[in-house]
Short mmCIF file of C-alpha atoms in Angstrom, two decimals:
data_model
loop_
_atom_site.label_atom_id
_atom_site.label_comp_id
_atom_site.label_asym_id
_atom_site.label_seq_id
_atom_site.Cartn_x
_atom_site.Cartn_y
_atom_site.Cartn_z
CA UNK J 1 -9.85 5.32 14.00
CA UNK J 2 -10.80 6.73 10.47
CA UNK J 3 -9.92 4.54 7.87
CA UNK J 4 -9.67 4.99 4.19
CA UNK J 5 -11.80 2.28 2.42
CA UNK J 6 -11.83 0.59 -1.05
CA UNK J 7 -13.80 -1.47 -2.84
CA UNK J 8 -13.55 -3.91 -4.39
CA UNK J 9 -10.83 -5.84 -2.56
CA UNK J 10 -10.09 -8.07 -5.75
CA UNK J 11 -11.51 -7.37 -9.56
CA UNK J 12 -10.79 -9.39 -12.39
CA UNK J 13 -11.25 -8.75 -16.13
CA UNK J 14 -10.20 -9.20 -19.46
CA UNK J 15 -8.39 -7.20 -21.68
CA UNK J 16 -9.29 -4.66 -23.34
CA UNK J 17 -12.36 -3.83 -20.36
CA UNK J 18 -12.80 -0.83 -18.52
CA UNK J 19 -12.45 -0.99 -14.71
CA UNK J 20 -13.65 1.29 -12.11
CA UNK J 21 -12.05 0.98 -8.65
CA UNK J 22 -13.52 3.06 -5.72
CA UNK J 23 -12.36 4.64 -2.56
CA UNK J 24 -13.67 6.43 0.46
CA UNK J 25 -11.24 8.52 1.70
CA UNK J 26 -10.95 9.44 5.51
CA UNK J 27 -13.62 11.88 5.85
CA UNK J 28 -12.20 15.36 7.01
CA UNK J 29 -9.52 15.08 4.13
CA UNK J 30 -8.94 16.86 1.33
CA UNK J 31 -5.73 15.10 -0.79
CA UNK J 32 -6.05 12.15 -2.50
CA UNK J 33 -3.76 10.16 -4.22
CA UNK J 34 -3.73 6.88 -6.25
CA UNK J 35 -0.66 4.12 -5.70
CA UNK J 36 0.06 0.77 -7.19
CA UNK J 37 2.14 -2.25 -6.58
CA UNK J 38 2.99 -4.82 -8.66
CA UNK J 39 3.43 -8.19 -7.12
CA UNK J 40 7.25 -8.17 -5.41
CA UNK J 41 7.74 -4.71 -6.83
CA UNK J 42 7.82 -0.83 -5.24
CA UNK J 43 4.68 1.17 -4.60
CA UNK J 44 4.39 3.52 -7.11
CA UNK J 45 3.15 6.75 -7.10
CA UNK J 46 0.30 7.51 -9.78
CA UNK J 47 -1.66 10.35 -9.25
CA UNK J 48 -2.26 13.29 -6.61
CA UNK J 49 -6.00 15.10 -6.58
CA UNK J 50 -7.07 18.28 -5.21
CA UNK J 51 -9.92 20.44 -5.16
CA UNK J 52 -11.26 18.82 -8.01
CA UNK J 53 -8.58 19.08 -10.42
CA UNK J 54 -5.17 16.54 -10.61
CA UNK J 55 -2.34 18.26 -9.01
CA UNK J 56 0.66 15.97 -9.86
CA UNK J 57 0.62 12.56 -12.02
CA UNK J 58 3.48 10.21 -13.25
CA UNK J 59 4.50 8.49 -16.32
CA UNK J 60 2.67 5.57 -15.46
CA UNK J 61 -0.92 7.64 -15.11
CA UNK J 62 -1.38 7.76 -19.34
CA UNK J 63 -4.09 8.81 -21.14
CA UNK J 64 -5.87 5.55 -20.36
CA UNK J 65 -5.99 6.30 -16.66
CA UNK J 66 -8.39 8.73 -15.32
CA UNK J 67 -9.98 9.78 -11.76
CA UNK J 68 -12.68 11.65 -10.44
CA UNK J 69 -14.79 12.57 -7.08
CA UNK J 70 -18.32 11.80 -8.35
CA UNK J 71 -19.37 13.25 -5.01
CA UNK J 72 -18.40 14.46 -1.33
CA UNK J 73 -17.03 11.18 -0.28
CA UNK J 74 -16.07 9.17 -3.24
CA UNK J 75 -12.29 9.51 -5.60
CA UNK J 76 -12.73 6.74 -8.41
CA UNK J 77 -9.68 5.61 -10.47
CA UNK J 78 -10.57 4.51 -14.09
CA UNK J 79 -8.86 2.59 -16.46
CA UNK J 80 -10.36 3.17 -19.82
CA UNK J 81 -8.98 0.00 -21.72
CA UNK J 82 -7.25 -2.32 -19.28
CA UNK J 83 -3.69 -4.26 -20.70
CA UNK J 84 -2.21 -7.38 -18.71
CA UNK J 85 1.03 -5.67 -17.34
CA UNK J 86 -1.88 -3.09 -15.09
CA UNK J 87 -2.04 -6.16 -12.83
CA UNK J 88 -1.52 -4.78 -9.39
CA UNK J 89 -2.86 -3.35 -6.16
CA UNK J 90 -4.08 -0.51 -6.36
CA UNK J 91 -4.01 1.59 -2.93
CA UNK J 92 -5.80 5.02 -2.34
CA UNK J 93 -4.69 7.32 -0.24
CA UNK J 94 -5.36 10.60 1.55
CA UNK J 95 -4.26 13.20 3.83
CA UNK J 96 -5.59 16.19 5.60
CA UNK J 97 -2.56 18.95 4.79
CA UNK J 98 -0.41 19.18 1.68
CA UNK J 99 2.47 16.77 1.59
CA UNK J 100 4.90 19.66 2.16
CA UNK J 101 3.19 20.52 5.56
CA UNK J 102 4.78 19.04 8.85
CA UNK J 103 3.51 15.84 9.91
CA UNK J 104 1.07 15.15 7.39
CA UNK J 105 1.55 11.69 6.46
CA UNK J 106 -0.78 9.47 4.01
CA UNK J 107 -2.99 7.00 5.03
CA UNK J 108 -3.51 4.35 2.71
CA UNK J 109 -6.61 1.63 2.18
CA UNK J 110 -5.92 -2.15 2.12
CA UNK J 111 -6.19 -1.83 -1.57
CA UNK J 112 -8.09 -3.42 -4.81
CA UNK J 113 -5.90 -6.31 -6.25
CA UNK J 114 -6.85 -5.92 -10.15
CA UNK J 115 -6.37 -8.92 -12.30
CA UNK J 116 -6.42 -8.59 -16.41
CA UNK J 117 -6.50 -12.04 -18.24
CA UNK A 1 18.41 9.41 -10.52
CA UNK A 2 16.70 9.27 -7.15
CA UNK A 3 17.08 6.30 -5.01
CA UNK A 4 16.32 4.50 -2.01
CA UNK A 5 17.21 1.18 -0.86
CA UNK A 6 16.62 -0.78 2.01
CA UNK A 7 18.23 -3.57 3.36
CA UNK A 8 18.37 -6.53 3.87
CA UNK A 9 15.10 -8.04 1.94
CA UNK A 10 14.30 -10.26 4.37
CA UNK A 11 15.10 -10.47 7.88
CA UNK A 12 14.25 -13.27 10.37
CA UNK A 13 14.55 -12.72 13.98
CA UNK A 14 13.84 -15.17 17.19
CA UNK A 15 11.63 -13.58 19.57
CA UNK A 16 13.40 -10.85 22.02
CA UNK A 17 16.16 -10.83 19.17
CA UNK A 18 16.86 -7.09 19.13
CA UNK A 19 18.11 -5.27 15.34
CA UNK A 20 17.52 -2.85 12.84
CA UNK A 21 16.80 -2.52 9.31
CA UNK A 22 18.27 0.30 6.63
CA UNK A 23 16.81 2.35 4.50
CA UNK A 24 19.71 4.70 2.50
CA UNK A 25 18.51 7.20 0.23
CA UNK A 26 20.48 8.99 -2.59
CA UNK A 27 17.82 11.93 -3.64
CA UNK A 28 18.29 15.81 -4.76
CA UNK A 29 16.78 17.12 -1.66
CA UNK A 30 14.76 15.44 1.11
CA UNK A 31 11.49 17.25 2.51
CA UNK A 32 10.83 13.93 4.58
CA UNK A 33 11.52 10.44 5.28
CA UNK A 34 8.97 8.23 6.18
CA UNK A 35 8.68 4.42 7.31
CA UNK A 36 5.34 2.38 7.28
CA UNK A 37 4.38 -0.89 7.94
CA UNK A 38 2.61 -3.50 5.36
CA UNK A 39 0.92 -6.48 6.71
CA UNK A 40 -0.01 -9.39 3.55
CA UNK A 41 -2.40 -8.05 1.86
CA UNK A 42 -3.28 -4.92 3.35
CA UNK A 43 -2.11 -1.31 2.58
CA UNK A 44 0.97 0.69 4.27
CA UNK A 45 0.24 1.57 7.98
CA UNK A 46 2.00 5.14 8.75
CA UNK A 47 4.60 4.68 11.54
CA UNK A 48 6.78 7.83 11.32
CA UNK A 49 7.78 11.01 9.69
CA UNK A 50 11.37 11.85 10.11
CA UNK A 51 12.68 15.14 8.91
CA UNK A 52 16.17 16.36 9.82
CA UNK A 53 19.30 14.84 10.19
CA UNK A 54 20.00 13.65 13.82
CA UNK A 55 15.38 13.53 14.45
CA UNK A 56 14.52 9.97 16.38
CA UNK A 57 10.65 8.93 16.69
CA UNK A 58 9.74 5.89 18.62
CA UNK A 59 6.53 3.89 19.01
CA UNK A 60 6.40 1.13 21.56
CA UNK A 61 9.54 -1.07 20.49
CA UNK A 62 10.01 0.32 17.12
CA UNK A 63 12.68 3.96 17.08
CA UNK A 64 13.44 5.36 13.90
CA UNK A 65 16.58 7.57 13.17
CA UNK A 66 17.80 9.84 10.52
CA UNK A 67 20.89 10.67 9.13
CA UNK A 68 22.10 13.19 5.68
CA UNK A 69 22.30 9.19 4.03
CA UNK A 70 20.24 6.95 5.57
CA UNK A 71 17.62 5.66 8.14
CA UNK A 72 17.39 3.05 10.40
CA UNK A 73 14.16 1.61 12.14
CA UNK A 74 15.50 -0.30 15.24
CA UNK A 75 13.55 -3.00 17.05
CA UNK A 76 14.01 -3.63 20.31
CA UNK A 77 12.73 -7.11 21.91
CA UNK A 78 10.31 -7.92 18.89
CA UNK A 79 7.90 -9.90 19.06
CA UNK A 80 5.77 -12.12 16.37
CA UNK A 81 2.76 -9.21 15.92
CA UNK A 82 6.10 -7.39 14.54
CA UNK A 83 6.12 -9.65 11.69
CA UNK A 84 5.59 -7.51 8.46
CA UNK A 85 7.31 -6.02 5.50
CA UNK A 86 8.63 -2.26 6.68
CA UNK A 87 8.36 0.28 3.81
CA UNK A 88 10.80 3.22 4.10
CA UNK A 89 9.71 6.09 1.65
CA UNK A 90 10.89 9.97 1.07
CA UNK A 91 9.55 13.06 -0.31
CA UNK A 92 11.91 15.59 -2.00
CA UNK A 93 11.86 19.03 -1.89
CA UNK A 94 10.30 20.17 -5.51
CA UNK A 95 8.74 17.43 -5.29
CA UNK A 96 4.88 16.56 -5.91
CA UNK A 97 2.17 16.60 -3.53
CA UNK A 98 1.62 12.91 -2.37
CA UNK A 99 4.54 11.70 -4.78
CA UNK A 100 6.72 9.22 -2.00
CA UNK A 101 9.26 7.44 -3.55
CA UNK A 102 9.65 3.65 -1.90
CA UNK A 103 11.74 1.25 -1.35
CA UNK A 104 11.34 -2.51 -1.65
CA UNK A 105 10.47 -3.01 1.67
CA UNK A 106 12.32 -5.13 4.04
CA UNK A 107 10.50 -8.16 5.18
CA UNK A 108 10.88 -8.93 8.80
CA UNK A 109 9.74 -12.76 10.35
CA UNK A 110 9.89 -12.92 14.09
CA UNK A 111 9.79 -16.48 15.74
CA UNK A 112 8.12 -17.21 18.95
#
């Protein structure tokens, strides 16, 4: 079965770094969407992506945060100048239809934990 | 402010020990209600979609239900592979594309 895939599974770095986390989504698929969860908290919704451009994103996804599909297969989520409290998993996701279509669920990747110190 | 809430947090079952968990939901209008499945470390697994009021899915010993309030995902004779922390989300109507709103999750242990 297709499987969305991210890499890496765990990152650490400091502080003030920029991170780049990376995800393959399911092939035939054309939304994407960025998640987190911080440890014993909800999964949050952080960005949507379509057709090249970002469709929907929340309060979390500031001007720090930024994504991008480098190429056919890959949807990258940066984080420009990382702060201790964006300590979380990290799941991509992605879907064939629009959310508001029937039966058009996301699939989600096993994530990238991300650890600032 | 929209809100859903599943309960309880945890939930620890003997093997064959039939029950259900909750998710209620107190939103502006829902487009759909959907449950998933996390395993430690790994990302939600998509078990259902659930969109009207009175709508049942099942899968093997897992049935979801839906009512104008709530949701239940009943398990029937689990067994310790059901072991796993159940997400229940929803999508509004007006909503954004992809934005699910979660719950907590509710956190199920079966014993052998």
């Amino acid at each position: 079965e297709p499987e969305v895939t991210q890499t890496p599974s765990h990152q650490v770095t400091q502080m003030g770094q920029e991170v780049i986390l990376r995800c393959v989504p399911i092939s035939n698929h054309l939304y994407f969407y960025w998640y987190r969860q911080i440890l014993g908290q909800k999964v949050e919704f952080l960005v949507s992506f379509y057709n090249n451009e970002i469709s929907e994103k929340s309060e979390i996804f500031d001007d720090q945060f930024s994504v991008e599909r480098p190429d056919g297969s890959n949807f990258t989520l940066k984080i420009r100048s990382t702060k201790l409290e964006d300590s979380a998993m990290y799941f991509c996701a992605s879907s064939d239809r629009p959310m508001s279509s029937y039966n058009s669920p996301l699939h989600f990747g096993n994530g990238t934990r991300l650890t600032v110190t | 402010e929209d809100q859903v809430t599943q309960s309880p947090e945890a939930l620890r079952l003997q093997e064959g020990e039939s029950s259900s968990l909750n998710c209620s939901y107190t939103v502006s209008g829902l487009r759909g209600l959907f449950w998933y499945r996390q395993d430690p470390g790994k990302g939600p697994e998509f078990l259902f979609t659930l969109y009207s009021a009175g709508e049942e899915k099942e899968k093997e010993r897992l049935k979801a239900t839906l009512t104008k309030k709530e949701s239940f995902l009943h398990i029937t004779a689990p067994k310790p592979e059901d072991s796993a922390t159940y997400l229940c989300a929803v999508h509004l109507y007006g909503g954004s594309q992809g934005n699910l709103i979660f719950g907590k999750g509710t956190k199920l242990s079966v014993k052998p």
